[in-house]
GROMACS .gro file of C-alpha atoms in nm:
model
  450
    1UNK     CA    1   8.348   5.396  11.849
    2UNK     CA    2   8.550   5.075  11.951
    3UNK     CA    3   8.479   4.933  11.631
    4UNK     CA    4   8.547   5.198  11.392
    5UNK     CA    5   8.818   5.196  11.536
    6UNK     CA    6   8.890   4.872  11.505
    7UNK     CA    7   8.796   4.897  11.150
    8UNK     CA    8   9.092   5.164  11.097
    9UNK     CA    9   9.342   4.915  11.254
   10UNK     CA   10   9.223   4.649  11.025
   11UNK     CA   11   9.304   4.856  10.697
   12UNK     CA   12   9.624   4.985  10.853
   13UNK     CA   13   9.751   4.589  10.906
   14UNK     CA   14   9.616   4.562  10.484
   15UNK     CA   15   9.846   4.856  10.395
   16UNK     CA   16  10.116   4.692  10.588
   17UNK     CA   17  10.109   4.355  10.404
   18UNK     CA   18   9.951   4.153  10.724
   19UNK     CA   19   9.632   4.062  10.520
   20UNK     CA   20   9.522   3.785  10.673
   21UNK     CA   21   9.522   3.956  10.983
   22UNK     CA   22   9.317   4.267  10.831
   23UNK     CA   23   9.064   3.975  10.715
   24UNK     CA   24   9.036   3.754  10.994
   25UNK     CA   25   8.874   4.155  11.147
   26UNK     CA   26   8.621   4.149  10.872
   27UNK     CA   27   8.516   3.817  10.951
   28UNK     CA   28   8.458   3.918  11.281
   29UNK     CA   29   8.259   4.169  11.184
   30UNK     CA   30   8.089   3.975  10.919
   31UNK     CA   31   7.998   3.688  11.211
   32UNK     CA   32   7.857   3.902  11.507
   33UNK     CA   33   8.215   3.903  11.682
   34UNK     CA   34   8.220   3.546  11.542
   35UNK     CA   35   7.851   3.492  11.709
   36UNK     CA   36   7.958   3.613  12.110
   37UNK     CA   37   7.865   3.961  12.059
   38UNK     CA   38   7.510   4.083  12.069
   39UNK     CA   39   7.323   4.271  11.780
   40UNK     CA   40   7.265   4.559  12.059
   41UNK     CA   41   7.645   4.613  12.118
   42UNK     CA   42   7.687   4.693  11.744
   43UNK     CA   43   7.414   4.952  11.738
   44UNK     CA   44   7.613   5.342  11.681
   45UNK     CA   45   7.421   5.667  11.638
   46UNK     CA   46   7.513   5.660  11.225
   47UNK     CA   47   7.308   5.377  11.056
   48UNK     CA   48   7.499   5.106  11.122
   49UNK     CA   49   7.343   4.809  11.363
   50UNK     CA   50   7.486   4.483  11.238
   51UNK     CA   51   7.823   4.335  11.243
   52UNK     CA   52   7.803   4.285  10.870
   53UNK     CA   53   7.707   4.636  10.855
   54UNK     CA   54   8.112   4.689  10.950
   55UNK     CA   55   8.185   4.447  10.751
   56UNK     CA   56   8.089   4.643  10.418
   57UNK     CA   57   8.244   4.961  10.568
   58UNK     CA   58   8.545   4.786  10.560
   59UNK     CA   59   8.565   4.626  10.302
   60UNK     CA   60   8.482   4.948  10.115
   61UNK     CA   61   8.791   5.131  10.273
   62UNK     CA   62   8.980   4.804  10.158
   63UNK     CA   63   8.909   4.836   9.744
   64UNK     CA   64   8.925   5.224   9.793
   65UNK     CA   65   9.307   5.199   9.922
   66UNK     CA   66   9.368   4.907   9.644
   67UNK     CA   67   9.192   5.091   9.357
   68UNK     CA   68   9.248   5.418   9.472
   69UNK     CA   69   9.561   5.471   9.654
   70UNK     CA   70   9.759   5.179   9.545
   71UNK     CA   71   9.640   5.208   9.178
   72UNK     CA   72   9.549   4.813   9.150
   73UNK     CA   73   9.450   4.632   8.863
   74UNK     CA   74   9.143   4.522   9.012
   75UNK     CA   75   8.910   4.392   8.714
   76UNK     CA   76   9.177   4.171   8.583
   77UNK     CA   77   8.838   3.948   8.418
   78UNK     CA   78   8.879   3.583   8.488
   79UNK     CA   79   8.581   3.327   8.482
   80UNK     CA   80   8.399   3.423   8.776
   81UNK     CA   81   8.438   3.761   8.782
   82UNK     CA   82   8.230   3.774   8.459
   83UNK     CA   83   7.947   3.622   8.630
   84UNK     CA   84   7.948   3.840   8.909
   85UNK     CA   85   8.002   4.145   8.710
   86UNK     CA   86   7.680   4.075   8.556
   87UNK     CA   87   7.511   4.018   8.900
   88UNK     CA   88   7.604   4.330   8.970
   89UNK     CA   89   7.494   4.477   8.674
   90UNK     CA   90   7.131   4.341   8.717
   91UNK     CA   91   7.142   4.462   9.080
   92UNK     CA   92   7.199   4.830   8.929
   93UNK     CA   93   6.927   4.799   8.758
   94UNK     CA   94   6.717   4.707   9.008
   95UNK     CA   95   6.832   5.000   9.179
   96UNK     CA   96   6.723   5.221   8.867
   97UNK     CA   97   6.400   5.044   8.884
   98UNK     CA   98   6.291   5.055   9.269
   99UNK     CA   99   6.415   5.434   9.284
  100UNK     CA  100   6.233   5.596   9.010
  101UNK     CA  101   5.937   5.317   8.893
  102UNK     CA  102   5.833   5.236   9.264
  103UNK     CA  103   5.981   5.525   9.456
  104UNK     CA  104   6.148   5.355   9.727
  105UNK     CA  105   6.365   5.597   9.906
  106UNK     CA  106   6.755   5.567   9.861
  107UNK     CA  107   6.814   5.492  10.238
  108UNK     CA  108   6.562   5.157  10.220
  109UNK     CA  109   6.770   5.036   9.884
  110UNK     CA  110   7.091   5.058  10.044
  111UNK     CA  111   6.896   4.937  10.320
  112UNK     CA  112   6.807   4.596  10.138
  113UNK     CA  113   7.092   4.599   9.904
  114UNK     CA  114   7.442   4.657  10.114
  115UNK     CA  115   7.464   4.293  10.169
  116UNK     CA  116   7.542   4.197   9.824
  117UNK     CA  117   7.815   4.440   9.845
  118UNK     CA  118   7.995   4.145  10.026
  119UNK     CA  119   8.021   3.958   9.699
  120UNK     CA  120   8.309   4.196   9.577
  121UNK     CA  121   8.521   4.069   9.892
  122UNK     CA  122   8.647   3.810   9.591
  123UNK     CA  123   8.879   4.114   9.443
  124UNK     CA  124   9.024   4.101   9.800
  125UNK     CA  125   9.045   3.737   9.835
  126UNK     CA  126   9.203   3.686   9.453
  127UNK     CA  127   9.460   3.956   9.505
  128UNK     CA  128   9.573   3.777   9.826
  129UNK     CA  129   9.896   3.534   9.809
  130UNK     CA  130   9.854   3.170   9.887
  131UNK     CA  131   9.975   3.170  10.221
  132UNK     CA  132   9.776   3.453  10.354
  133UNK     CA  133   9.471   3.276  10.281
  134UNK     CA  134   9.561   2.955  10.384
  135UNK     CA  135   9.682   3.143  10.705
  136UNK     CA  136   9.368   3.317  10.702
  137UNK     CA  137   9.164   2.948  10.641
  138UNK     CA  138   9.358   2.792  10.957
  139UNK     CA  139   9.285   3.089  11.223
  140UNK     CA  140   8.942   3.048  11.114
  141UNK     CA  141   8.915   2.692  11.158
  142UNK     CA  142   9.042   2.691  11.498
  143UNK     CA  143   8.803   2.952  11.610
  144UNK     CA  144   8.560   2.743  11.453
  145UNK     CA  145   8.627   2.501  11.663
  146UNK     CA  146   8.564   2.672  11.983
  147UNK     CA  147   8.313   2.818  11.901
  148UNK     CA  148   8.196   2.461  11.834
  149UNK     CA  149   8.245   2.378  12.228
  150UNK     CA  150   8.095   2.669  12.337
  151UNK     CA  151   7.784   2.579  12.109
  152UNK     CA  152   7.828   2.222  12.267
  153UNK     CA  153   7.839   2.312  12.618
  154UNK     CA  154   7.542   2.490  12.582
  155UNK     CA  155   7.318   2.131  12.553
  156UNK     CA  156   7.494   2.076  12.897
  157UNK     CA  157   7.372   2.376  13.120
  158UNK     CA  158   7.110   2.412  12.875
  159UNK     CA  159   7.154   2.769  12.805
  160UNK     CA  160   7.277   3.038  12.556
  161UNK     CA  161   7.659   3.100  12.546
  162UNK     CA  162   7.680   3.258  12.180
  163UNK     CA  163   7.470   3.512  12.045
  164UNK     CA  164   7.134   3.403  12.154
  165UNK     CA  165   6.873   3.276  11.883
  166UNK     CA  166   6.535   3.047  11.964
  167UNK     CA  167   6.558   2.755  12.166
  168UNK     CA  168   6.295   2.431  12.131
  169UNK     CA  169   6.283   2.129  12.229
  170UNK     CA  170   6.268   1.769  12.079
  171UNK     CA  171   6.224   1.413  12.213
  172UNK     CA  172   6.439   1.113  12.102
  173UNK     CA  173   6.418   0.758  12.274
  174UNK     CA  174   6.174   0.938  12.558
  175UNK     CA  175   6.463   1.210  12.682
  176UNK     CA  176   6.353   1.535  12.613
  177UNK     CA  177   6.672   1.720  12.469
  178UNK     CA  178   6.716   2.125  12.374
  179UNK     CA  179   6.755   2.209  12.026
  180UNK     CA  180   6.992   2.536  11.984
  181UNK     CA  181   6.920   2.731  11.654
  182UNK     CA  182   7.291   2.916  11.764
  183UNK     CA  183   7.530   2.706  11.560
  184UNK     CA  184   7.860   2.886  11.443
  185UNK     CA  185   7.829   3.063  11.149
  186UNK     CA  186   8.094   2.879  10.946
  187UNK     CA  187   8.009   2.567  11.110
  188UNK     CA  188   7.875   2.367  10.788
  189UNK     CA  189   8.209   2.481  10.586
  190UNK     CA  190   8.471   2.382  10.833
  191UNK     CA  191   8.276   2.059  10.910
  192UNK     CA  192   8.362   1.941  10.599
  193UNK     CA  193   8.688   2.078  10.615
  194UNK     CA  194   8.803   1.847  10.852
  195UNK     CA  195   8.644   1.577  10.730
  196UNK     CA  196   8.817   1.573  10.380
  197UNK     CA  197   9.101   1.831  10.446
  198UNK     CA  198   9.190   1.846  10.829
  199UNK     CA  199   9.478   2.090  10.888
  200UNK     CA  200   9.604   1.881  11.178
  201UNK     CA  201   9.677   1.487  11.220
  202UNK     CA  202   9.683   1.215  11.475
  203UNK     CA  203   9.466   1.271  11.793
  204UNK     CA  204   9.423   1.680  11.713
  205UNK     CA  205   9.246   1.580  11.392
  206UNK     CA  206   8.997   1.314  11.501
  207UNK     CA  207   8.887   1.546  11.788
  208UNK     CA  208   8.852   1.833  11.569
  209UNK     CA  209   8.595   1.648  11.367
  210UNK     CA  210   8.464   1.468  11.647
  211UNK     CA  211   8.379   1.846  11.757
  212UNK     CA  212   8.279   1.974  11.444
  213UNK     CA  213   8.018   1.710  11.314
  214UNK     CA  214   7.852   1.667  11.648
  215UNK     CA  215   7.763   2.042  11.673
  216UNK     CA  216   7.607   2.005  11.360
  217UNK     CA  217   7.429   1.669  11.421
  218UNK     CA  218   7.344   1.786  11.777
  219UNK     CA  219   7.101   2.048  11.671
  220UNK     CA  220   6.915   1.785  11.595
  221UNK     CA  221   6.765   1.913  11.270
  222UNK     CA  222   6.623   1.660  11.072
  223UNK     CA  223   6.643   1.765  10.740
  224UNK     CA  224   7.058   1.927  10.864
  225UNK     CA  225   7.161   1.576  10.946
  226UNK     CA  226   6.957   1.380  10.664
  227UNK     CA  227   7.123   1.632  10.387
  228UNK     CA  228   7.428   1.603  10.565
  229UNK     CA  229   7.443   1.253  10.542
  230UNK     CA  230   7.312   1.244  10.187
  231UNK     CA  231   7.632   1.460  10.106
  232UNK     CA  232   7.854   1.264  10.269
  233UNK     CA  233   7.676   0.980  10.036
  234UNK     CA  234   7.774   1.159   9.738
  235UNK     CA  235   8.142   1.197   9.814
  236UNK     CA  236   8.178   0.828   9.840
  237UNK     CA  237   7.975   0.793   9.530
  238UNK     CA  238   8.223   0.995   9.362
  239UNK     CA  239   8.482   0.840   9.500
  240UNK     CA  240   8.414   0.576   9.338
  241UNK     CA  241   8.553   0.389   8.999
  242UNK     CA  242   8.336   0.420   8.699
  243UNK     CA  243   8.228   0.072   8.697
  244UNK     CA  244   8.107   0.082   9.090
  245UNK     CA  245   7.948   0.370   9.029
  246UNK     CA  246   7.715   0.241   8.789
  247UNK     CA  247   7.670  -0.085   9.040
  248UNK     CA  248   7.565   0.154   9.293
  249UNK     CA  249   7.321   0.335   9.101
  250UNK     CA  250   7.178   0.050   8.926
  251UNK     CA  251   7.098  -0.099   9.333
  252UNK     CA  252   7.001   0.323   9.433
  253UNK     CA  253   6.744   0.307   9.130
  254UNK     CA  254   6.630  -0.071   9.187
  255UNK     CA  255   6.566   0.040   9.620
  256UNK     CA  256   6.412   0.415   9.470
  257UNK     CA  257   6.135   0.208   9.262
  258UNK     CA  258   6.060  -0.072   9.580
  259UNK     CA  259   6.058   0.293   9.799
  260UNK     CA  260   5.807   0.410   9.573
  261UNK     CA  261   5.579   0.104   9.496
  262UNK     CA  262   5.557   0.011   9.859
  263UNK     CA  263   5.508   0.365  10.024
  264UNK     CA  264   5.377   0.576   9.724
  265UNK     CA  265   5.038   0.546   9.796
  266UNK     CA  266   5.051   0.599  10.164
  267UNK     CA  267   5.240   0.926  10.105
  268UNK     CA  268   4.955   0.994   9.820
  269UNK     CA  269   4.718   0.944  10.105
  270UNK     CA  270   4.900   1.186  10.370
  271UNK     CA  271   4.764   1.532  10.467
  272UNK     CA  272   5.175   1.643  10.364
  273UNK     CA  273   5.092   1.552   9.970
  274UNK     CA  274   4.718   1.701   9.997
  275UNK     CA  275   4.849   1.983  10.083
  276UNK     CA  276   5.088   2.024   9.849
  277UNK     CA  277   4.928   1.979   9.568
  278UNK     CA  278   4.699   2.231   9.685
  279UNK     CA  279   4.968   2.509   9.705
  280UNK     CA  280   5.096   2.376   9.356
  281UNK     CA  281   4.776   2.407   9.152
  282UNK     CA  282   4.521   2.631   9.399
  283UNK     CA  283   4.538   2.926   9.580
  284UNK     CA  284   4.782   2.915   9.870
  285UNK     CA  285   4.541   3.068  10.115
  286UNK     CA  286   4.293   2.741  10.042
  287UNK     CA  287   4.596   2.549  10.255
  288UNK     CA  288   4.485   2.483  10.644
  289UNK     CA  289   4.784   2.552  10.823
  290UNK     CA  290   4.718   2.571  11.183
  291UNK     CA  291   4.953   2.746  11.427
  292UNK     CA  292   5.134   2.443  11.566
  293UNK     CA  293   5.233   2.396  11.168
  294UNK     CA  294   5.347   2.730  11.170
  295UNK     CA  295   5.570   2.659  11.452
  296UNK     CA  296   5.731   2.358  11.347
  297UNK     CA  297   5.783   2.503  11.023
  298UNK     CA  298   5.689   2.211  10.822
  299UNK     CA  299   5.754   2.176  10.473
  300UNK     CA  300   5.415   2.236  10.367
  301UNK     CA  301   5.432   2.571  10.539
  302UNK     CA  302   5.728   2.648  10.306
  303UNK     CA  303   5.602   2.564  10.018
  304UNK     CA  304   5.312   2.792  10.094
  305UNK     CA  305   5.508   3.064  10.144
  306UNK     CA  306   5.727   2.994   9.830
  307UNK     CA  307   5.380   2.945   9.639
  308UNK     CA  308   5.276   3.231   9.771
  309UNK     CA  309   5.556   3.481   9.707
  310UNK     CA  310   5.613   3.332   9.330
  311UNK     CA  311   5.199   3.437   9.244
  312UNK     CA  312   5.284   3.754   9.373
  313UNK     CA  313   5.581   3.823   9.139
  314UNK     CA  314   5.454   3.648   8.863
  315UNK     CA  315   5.163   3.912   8.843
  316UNK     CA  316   5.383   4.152   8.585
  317UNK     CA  317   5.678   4.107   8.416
  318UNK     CA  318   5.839   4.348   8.603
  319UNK     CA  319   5.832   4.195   8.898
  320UNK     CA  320   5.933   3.862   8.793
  321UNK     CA  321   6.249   4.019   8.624
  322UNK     CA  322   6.341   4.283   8.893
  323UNK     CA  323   6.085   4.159   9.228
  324UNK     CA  324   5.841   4.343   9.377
  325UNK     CA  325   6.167   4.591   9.538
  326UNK     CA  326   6.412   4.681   9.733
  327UNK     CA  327   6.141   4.745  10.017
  328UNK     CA  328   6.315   4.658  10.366
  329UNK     CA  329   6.106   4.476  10.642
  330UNK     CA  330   6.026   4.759  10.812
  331UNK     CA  331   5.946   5.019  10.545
  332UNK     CA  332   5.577   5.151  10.626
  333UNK     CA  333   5.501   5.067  10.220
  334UNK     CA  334   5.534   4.678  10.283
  335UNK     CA  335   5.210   4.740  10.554
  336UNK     CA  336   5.059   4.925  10.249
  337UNK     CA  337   5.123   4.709   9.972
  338UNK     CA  338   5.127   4.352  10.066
  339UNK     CA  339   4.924   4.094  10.217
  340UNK     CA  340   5.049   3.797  10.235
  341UNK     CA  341   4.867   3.526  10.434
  342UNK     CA  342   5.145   3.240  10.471
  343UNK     CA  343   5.423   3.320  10.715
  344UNK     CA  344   5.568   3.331  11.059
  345UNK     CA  345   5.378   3.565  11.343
  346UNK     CA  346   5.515   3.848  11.513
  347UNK     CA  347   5.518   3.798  11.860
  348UNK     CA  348   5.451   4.187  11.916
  349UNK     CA  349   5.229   4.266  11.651
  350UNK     CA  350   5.016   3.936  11.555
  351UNK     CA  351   5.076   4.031  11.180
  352UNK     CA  352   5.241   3.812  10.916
  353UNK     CA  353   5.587   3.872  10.860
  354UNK     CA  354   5.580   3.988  10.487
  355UNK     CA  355   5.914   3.981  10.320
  356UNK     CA  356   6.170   3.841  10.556
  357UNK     CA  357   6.200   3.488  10.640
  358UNK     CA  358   6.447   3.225  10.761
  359UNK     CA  359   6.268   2.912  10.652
  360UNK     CA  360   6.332   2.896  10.256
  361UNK     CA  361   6.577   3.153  10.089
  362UNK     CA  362   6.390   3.115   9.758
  363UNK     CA  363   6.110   3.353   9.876
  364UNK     CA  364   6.349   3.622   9.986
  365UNK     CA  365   6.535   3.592   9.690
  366UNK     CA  366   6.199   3.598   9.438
  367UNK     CA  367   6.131   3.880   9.621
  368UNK     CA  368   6.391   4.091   9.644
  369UNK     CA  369   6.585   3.960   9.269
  370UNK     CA  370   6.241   3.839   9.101
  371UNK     CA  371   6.320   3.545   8.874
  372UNK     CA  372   6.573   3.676   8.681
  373UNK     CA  373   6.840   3.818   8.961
  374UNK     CA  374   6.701   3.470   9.148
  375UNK     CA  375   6.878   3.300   8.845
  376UNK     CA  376   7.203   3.498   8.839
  377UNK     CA  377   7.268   3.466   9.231
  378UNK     CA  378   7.229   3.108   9.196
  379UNK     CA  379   7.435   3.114   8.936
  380UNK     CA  380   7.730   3.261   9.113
  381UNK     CA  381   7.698   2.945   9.357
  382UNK     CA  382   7.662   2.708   9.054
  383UNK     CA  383   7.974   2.859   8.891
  384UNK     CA  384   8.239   2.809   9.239
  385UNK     CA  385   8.012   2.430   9.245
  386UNK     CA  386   8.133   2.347   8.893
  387UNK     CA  387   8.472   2.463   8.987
  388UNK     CA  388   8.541   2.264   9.283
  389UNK     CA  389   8.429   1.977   9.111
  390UNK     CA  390   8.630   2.044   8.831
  391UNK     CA  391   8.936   2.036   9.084
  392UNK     CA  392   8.826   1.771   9.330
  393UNK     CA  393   9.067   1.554   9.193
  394UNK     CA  394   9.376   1.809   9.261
  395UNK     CA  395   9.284   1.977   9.562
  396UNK     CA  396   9.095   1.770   9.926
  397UNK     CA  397   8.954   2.182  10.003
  398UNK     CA  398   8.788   2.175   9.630
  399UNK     CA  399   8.670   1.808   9.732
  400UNK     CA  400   8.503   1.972  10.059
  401UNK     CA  401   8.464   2.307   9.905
  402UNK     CA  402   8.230   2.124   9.607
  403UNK     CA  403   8.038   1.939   9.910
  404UNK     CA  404   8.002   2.230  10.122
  405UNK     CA  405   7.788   2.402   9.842
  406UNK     CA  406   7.589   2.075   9.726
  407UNK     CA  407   7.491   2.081  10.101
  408UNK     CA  408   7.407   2.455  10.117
  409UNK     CA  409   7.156   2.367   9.799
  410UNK     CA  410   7.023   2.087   9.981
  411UNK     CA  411   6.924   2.316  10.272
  412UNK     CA  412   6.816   2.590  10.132
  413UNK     CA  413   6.443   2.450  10.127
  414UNK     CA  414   6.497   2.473  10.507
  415UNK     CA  415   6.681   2.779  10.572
  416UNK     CA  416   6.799   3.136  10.412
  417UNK     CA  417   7.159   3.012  10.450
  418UNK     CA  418   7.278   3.087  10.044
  419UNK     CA  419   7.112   3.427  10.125
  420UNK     CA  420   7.366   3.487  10.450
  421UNK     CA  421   7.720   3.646  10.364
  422UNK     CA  422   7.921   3.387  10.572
  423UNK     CA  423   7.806   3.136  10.331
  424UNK     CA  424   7.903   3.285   9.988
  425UNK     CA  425   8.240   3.470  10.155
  426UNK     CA  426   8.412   3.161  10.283
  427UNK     CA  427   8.328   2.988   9.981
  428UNK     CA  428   8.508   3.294   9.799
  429UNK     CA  429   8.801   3.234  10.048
  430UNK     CA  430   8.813   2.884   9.949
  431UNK     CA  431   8.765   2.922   9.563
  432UNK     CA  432   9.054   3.152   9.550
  433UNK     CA  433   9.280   2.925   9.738
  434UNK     CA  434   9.177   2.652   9.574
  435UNK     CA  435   9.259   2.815   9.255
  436UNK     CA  436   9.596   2.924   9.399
  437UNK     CA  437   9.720   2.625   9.471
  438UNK     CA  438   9.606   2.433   9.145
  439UNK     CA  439   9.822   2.766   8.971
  440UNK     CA  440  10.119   2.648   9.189
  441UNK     CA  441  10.079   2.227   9.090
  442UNK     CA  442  10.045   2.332   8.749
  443UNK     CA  443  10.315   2.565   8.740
  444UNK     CA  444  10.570   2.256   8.913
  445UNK     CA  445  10.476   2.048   8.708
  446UNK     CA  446  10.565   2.272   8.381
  447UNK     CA  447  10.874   2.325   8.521
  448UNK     CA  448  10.905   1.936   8.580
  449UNK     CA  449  10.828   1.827   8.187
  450UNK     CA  450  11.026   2.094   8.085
   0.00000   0.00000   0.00000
């Protein structure tokens, strides 16, 4: 009851003009209490269990007083709205089909389907004035940041202070250290943030990203760091004058072709590239992953699962325009009608998880979008990636905006991140401000020349 009602003070502050304040509420809803409060405290007795679950309720009371009550002008089209209109067209569709062709029941669509719902957040976000959501951007920031040295502090007494995820192990130079899957939600975003566009200066802003990059380096994720790095790589790159950009890749292609002469045909040789090219022209059950694989989640294991998944939907062309349906986890038809072999254990059951997964988003969205919906979701991230590269040049937040999402890409062979709201929502927070604020330099310097 605590947080419906803190839902109703949240739309109350929105009617009163305090906007950023009514947002920074849904982004606590949308981040678990902004990752301190457990899953079980946001449980009620009327369907909703997740914070993003309030998240969507509000948000829906939000457009209905806009649309509704204040009569707004909502579906003013613009670029981007275009694209997500017809997103959201496809996902209706979908709907169509997975009600009456496969008979899913309405509670399992909304079920699978409320968290796209999140997407029209940017009607929100776009009708907002500059300074809310810059407001908005610095609050969140900040609590980024603490969160950051909560998430820090943990390595020390080597237990869970936010909202508590799997913990393993790893050793580097012989010290055994404990990997925390826990990082803050927004952590990647605002990491980036204050290395390009750093709200504060001086001492405050070097220990801010001192904070921020080692709680994402200190999870010590291989492939987190390595992409992160690469990214960093690329805004240098870009950075760069025409002319020593074309030095650099010249030398980039020149080191590539000694990289693949010299180590080619030991990687040829590995049990990594056997395997692979066994789940890219043979049946995916042919690959011998053994459970310590499974655990480590290697790569090979998600390409399996990817292989996998894609034979599945490629099967009819229904499925590989609309998926296989809006079947949640734990429907009893996903028991019924699948089978896949490749994929993390349950720890109560012993059975293969079927359609969820953390390790690669590209199976849940195959899945659950087939290859057509697959295209237009990624499309809505491609579309805000053009943009912020389009005003890199006028705005640092684009700059870090453009490298936040060339980063999400990177990991998404790793992780489900472009599937989780906090990823596309703050990047809907920063296109809109970033769009804002080119409106305003463009609109001085009219008023300059003229």
């Amino acid at each position: 009851m605590e947080f419906i009602i803190l839902i109703l003070i949240a739309v109350f502050l929105y009617v009163r003009g305090l906007k950023a304040c009514a947002m920074l509420i849904f982004f606590f809803f949308l981040t678990q209490g902004f990752n301190l409060i457990p899953e079980d405290m946001t449980e009620s007795n009327f369907g909703i269990s997740k914070g993003h679950d309030y998240a969507i309720l509000l948000l829906g009371l939000i457009l209905f007083v806009d649309v509704v009550l204040l009569k707004k002008r909502y579906l003013k089209l613009d670029t981007f709205l275009k694209f997500l209109l017809c997103f959201f067209v496809f996902l209706l569709c979908s709907v169509i089909y997975s009600k009456f062709v496969l008979h899913i029941s309405t509670k399992e669509i909304i079920q699978s389907t409320r968290i796209y719902f999140l997407w029209a957040v940017y009607l929100v976000f776009r009708d907002m004035k500059k300074e809310q959501l810059k407001g908005l951007m610095f609050i969140l920031f900040n609590i980024v940041v603490g969160l950051s040295v909560l998430y820090l502090f943990q390595l020390v007494i080597e237990e869970n202070i936010l909202n508590k995820q799997a913990v393993t192990s790893t050793v580097i130079g012989g010290i055994r250290f404990q990997r925390f899957y826990n990082q803050p939600d927004m952590l990647y975003f605002f990491t980036f943030t204050a290395l390009f566009v750093n709200p504060y200066k001086g001492m405050i802003k070097r220990t801010t990203t001192i904070i921020l990059v080692s709680a994402l380096v200190l999870a010590f994720h291989r492939s987190l760091t390595g992409f992160f790095l690469f990214t960093l790589g690329i805004a240098y790159f870009i950075n760069l004058s025409k002319g020593q950009r074309w030095k650099i890749a010249t030398a980039g292609a020149v080191c590539l072709l000694f990289i693949v002469i010299f180590f080619g045909s030991k990687f040829a040789a590995s049990r990594t590239f056997f395997d692979i090219k066994i789940v890219l022209t043979q049946d995916v059950t042919e690959v011998d992953i053994d459970i310590e694989d499974l655990a480590k989640s290697t790569f090979t294991f998600r390409m399996a699962h990817l292989a996998e998944r894609m034979e599945f939907v490629s099967e009819s062309l229904a499925s590989k325009v609309f998926g296989v349906g809006l079947y949640p986890e734990d429907s009893k038809a996903v028991g019924k009608r699948f089978d896949f072999k490749v994929g993390l254990i349950e720890e109560l059951t012993g059975k293969t998880v079927q359609l969820a997964t953390g390790d690669i988003v590209y199976s849940l969205l195959i899945l659950y979008l087939g290859y057509f919906g697959t295209f237009l979701f990624v499309l809505l991230y491609i579309v805000l990636m053009i943009s912020f590269y389009k005003y890199k040049n006028k705005s640092k937040l684009a700059l870090a905006s453009f490298l936040f999402i060339v980063f999400s890409f990177g990991i998404s062979f790793f992780s489900a991140n472009l599937y989780l709201p906090h990823t596309f929502v703050i990047a809907l927070l920063a296109y809109c401000l970033v769009k804002k604020e080119v409106e305003e330099e463009n609109i001085q310097s009219e008023k300059v020349l003229n």
